[in-house]
mmCIF file of C-alpha atoms in Angstrom:
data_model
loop_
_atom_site.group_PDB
_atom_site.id
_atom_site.type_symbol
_atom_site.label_atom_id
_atom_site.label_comp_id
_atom_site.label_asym_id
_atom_site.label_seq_id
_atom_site.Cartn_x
_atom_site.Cartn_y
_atom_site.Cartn_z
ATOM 1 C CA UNK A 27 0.000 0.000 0.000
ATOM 2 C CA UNK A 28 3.237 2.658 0.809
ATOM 3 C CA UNK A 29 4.368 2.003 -2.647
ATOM 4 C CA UNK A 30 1.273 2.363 -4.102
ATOM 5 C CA UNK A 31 0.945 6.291 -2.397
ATOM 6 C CA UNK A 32 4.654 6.711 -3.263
ATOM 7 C CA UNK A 33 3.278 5.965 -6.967
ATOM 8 C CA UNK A 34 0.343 8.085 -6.612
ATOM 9 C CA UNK A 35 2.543 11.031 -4.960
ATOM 10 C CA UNK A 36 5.203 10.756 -7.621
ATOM 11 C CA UNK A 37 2.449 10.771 -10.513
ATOM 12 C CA UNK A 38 0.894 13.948 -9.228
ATOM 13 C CA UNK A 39 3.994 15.992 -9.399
ATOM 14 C CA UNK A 40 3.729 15.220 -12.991
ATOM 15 C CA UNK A 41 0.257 16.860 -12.929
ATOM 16 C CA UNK A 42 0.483 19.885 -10.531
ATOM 17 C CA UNK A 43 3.772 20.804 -12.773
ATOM 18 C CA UNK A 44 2.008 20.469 -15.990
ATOM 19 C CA UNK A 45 -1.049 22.090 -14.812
ATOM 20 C CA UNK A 46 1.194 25.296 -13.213
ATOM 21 C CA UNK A 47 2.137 26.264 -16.597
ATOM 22 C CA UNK A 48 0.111 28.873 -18.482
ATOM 23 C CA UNK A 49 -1.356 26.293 -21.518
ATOM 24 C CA UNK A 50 -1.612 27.875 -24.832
ATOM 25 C CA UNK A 51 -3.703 25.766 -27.119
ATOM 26 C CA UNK A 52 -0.605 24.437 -29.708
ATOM 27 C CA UNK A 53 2.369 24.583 -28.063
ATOM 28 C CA UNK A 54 5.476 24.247 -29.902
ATOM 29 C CA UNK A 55 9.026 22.126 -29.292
ATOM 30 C CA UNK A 56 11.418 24.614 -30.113
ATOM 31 C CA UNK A 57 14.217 23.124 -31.303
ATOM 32 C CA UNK A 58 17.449 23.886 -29.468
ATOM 33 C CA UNK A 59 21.086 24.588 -31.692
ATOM 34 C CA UNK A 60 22.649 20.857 -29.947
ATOM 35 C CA UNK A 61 20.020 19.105 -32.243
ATOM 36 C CA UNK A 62 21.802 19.752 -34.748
ATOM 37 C CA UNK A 63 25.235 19.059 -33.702
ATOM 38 C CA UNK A 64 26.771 16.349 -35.392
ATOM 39 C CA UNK A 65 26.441 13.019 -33.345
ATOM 40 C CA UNK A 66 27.185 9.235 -33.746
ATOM 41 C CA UNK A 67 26.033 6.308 -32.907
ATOM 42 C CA UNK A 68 27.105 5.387 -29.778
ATOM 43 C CA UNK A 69 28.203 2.036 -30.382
ATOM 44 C CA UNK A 70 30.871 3.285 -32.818
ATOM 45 C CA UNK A 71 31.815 6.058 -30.807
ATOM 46 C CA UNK A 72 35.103 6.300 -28.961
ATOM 47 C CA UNK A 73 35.475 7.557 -25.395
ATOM 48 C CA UNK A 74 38.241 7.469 -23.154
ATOM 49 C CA UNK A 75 36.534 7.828 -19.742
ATOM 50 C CA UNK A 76 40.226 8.574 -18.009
ATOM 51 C CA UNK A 77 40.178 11.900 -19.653
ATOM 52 C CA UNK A 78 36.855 12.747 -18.089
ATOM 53 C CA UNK A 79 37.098 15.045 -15.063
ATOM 54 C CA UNK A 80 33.853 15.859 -13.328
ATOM 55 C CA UNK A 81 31.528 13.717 -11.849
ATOM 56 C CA UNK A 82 28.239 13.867 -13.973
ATOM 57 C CA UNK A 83 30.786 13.831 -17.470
ATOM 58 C CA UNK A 84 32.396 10.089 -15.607
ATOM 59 C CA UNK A 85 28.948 9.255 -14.995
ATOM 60 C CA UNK A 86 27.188 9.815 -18.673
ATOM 61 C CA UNK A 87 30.716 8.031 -19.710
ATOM 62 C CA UNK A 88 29.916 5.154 -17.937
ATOM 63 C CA UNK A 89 26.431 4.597 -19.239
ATOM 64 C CA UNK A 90 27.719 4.995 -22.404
ATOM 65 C CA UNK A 91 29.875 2.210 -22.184
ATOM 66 C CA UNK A 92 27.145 0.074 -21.084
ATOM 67 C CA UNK A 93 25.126 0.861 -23.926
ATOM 68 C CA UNK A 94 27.534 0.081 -26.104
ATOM 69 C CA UNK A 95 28.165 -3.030 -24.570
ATOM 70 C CA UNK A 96 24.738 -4.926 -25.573
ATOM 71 C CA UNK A 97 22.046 -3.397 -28.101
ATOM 72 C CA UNK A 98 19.102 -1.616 -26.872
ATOM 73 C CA UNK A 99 16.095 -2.752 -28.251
ATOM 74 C CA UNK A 100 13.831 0.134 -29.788
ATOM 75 C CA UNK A 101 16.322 2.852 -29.480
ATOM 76 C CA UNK A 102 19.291 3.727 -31.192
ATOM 77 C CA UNK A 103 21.894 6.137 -29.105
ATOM 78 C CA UNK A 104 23.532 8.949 -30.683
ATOM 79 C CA UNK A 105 26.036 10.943 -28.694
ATOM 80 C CA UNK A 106 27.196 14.759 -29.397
ATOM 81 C CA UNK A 107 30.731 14.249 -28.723
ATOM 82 C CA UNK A 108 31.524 18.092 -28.179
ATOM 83 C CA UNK A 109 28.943 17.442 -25.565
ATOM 84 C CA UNK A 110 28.598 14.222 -23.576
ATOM 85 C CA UNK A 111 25.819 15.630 -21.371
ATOM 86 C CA UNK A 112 23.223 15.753 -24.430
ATOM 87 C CA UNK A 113 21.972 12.867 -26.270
ATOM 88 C CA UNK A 114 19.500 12.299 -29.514
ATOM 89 C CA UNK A 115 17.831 8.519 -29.383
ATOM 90 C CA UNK A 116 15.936 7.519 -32.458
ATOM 91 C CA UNK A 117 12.989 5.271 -30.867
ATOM 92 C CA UNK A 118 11.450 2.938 -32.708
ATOM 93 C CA UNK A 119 7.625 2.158 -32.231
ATOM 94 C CA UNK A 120 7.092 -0.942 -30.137
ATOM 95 C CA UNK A 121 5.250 -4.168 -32.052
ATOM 96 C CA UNK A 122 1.799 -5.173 -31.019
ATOM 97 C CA UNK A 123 1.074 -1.430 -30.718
ATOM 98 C CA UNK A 124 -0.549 1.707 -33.017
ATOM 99 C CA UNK A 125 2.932 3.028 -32.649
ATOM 100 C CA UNK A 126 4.301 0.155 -34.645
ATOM 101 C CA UNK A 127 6.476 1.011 -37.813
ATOM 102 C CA UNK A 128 6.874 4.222 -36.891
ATOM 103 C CA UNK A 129 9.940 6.162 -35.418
ATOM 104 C CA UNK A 130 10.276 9.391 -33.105
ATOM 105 C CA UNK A 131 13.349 11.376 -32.030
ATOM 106 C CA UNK A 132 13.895 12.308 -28.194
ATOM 107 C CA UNK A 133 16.384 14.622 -27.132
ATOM 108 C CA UNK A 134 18.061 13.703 -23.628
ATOM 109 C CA UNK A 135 19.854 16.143 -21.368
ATOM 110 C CA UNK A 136 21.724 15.579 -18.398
ATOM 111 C CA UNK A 137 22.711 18.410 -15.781
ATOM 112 C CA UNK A 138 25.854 18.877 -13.745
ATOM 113 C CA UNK A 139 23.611 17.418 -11.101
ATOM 114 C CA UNK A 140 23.536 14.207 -12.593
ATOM 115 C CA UNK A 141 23.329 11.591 -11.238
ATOM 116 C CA UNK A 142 21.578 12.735 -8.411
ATOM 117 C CA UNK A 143 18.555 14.582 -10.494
ATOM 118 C CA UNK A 144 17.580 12.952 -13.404
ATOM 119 C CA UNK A 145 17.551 13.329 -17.143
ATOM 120 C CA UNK A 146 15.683 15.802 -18.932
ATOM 121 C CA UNK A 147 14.143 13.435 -21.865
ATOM 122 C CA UNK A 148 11.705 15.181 -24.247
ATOM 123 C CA UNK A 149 9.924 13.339 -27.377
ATOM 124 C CA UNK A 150 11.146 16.166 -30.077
ATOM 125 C CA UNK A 151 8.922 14.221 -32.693
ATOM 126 C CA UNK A 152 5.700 14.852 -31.508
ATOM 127 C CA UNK A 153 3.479 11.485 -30.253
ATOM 128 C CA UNK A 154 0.143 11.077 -29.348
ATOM 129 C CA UNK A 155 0.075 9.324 -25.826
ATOM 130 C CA UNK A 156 -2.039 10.590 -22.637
ATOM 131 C CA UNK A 157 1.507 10.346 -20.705
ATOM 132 C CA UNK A 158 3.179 12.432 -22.702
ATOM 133 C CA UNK A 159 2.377 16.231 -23.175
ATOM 134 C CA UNK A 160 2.385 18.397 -26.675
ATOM 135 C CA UNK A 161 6.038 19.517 -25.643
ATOM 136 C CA UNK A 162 6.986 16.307 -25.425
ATOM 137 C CA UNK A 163 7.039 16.033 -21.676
ATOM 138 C CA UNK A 164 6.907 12.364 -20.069
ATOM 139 C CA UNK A 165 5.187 11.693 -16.827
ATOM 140 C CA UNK A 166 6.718 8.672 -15.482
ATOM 141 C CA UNK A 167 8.139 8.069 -11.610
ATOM 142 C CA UNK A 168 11.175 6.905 -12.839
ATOM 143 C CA UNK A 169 12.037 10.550 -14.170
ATOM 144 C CA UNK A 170 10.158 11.652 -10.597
ATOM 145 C CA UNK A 171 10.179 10.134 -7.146
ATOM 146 C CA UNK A 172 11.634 6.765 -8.012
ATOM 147 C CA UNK A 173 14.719 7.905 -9.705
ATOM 148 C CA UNK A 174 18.128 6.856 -7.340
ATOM 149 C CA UNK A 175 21.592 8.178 -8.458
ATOM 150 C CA UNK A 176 21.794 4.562 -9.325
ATOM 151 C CA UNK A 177 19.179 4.049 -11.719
ATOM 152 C CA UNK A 178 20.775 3.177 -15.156
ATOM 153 C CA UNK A 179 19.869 5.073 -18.919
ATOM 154 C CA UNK A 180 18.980 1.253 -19.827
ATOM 155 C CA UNK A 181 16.323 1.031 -16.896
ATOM 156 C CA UNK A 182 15.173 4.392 -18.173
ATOM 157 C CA UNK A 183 14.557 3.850 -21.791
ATOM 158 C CA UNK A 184 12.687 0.365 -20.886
ATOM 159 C CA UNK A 185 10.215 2.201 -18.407
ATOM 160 C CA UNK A 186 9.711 4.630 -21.074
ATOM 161 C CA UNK A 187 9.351 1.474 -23.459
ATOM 162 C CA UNK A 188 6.793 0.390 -21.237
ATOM 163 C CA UNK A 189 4.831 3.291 -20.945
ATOM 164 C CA UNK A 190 4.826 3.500 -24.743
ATOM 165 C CA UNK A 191 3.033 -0.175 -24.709
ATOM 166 C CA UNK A 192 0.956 0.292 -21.604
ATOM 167 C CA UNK A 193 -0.602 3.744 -21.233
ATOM 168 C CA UNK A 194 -2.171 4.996 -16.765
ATOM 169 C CA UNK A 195 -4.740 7.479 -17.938
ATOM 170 C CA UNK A 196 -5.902 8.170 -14.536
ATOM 171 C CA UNK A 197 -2.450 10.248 -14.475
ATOM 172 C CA UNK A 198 -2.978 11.593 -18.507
ATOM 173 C CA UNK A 199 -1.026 14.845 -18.222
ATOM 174 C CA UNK A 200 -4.147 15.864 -20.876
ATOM 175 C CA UNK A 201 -7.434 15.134 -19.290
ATOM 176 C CA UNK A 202 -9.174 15.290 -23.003
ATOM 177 C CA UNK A 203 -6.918 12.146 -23.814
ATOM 178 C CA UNK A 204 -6.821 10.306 -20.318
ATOM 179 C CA UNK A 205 -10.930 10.567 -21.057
ATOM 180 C CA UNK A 206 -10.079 9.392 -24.467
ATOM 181 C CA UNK A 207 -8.183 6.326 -23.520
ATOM 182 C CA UNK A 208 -10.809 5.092 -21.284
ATOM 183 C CA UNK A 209 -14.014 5.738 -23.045
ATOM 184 C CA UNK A 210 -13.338 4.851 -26.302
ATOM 185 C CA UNK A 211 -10.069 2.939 -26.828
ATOM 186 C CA UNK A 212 -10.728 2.813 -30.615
ATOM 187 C CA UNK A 213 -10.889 6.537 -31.513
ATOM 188 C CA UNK A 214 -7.773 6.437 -29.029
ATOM 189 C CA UNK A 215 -5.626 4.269 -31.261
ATOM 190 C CA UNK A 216 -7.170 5.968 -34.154
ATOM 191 C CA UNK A 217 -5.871 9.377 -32.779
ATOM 192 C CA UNK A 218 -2.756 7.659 -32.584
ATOM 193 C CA UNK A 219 -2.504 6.432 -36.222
ATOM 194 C CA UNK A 220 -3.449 9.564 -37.319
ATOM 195 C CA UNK A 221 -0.718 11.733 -35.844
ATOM 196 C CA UNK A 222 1.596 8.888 -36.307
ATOM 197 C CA UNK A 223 1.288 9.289 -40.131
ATOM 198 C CA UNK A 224 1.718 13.223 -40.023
ATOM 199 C CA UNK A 225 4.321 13.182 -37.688
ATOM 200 C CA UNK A 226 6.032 9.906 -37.778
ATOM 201 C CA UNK A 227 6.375 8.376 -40.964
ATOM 202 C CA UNK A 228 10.333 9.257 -41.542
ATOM 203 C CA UNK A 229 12.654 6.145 -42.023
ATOM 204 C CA UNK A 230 15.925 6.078 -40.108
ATOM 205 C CA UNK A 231 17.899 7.396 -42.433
ATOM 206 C CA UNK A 232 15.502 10.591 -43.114
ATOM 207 C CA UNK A 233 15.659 11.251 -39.511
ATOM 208 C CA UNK A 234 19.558 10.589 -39.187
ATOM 209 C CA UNK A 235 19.713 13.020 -42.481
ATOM 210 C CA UNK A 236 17.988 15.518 -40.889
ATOM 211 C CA UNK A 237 19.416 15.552 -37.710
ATOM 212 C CA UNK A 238 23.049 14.839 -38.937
ATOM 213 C CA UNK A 239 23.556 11.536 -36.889
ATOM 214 C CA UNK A 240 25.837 8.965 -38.697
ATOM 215 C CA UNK A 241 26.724 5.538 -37.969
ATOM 216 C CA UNK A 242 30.925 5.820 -38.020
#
């Protein structure tokens, strides 16, 4: 039952912040100069850790590493070299859902705080989801109360996974689509299919193009 108010707690911080903000009926992601900085995939990339002096730069270094050491499913990393503190992640839609076959870019940002405050991970494509606001915003403990200085990027992007796959409305950071989700599942998923193929539809490569992420 503690864990379950913990949850609760946790999930309303995502509301009374989202709620504090003056709304304005479109809001836009506005795209920041590092998303544009040339980046690589992280499993090609080359790091030498030793040369890394502050704590939140060893840190980012040493999730790195683990990312490059087994394959992620979903998401491919691509890391800013001039900058180890900001990611772009190319997710691909999970199977078995509407988000299936189609692929979003999320921008993630670490401060010098890290690792005791977490990530600041934004969808930059924009994704229709009752969790996630029109800025891209995610409302998930793991990015709230539950996040520990030694909760790993890999942990991360699977709750966010997760989340993707399995929707809480009764914590919908829009009220319109929380409603949406639980009265008519249908018109839900169509919702979904519909921004998917506005916003979506880029391949890999169009996205990588566009964002200037390579491979090597």
């Amino acid at each position: 039952m503690t864990k379950l108010f913990e949850r609760e707690a946790s999930l309303m911080v995502c509301l009374r912040d989202e709620r504090s903000h003056v709304k304005v009926e479109k809001p836009e992601i506005r795209p920041t100069e590092k998303l544009y900085q040339p980046a690589i995939n992280v499993k090609n990339a080359k790091m030498d850790i030793s040369q890394v002096s502050t704590m939140s730069n060893r840190r980012v270094s040493k999730e790195l590493d683990e990312l490059k050491k087994s394959s992620l499913d979903n998401f491919n990393v691509f890391l800013t070299q001039e900058n180890l503190l900001f990611w772009k992640v190319i997710m691909k839609g999970p199977d078995g859902t509407p988000y299936a076959g189609y692929y979003w870019l999320l921008s993630v940002e670490f401060s010098s705080d890290f690792p005791f405050q977490p990530p600041n991970i934004r969808f930059i494509t924009p994704i229709y989801h009752c969790n996630i606001n029109d800025d891209g915003r995610i409302c998930h403990e793991i990015l709230q109360s539950k996040w520990t200085h030694q909760t790993s990027m890999r942990v991360v992007f699977q709750e966010i996974l997760d989340l993707i796959r399995d929707p809480n409305p009764d914590y919908a950071l829009s009220a319109v689509i929380g409603a949406q989700y639980k009265s008519n599942h249908l018109d839900y998923e169509k919702s979904i299919k519909n921004l998917n193929e506005k916003e979506a539809k880029k391949t890999i490569s169009a996205i990588m193009k566009d964002y200037k992420l390579t491979e090597n």
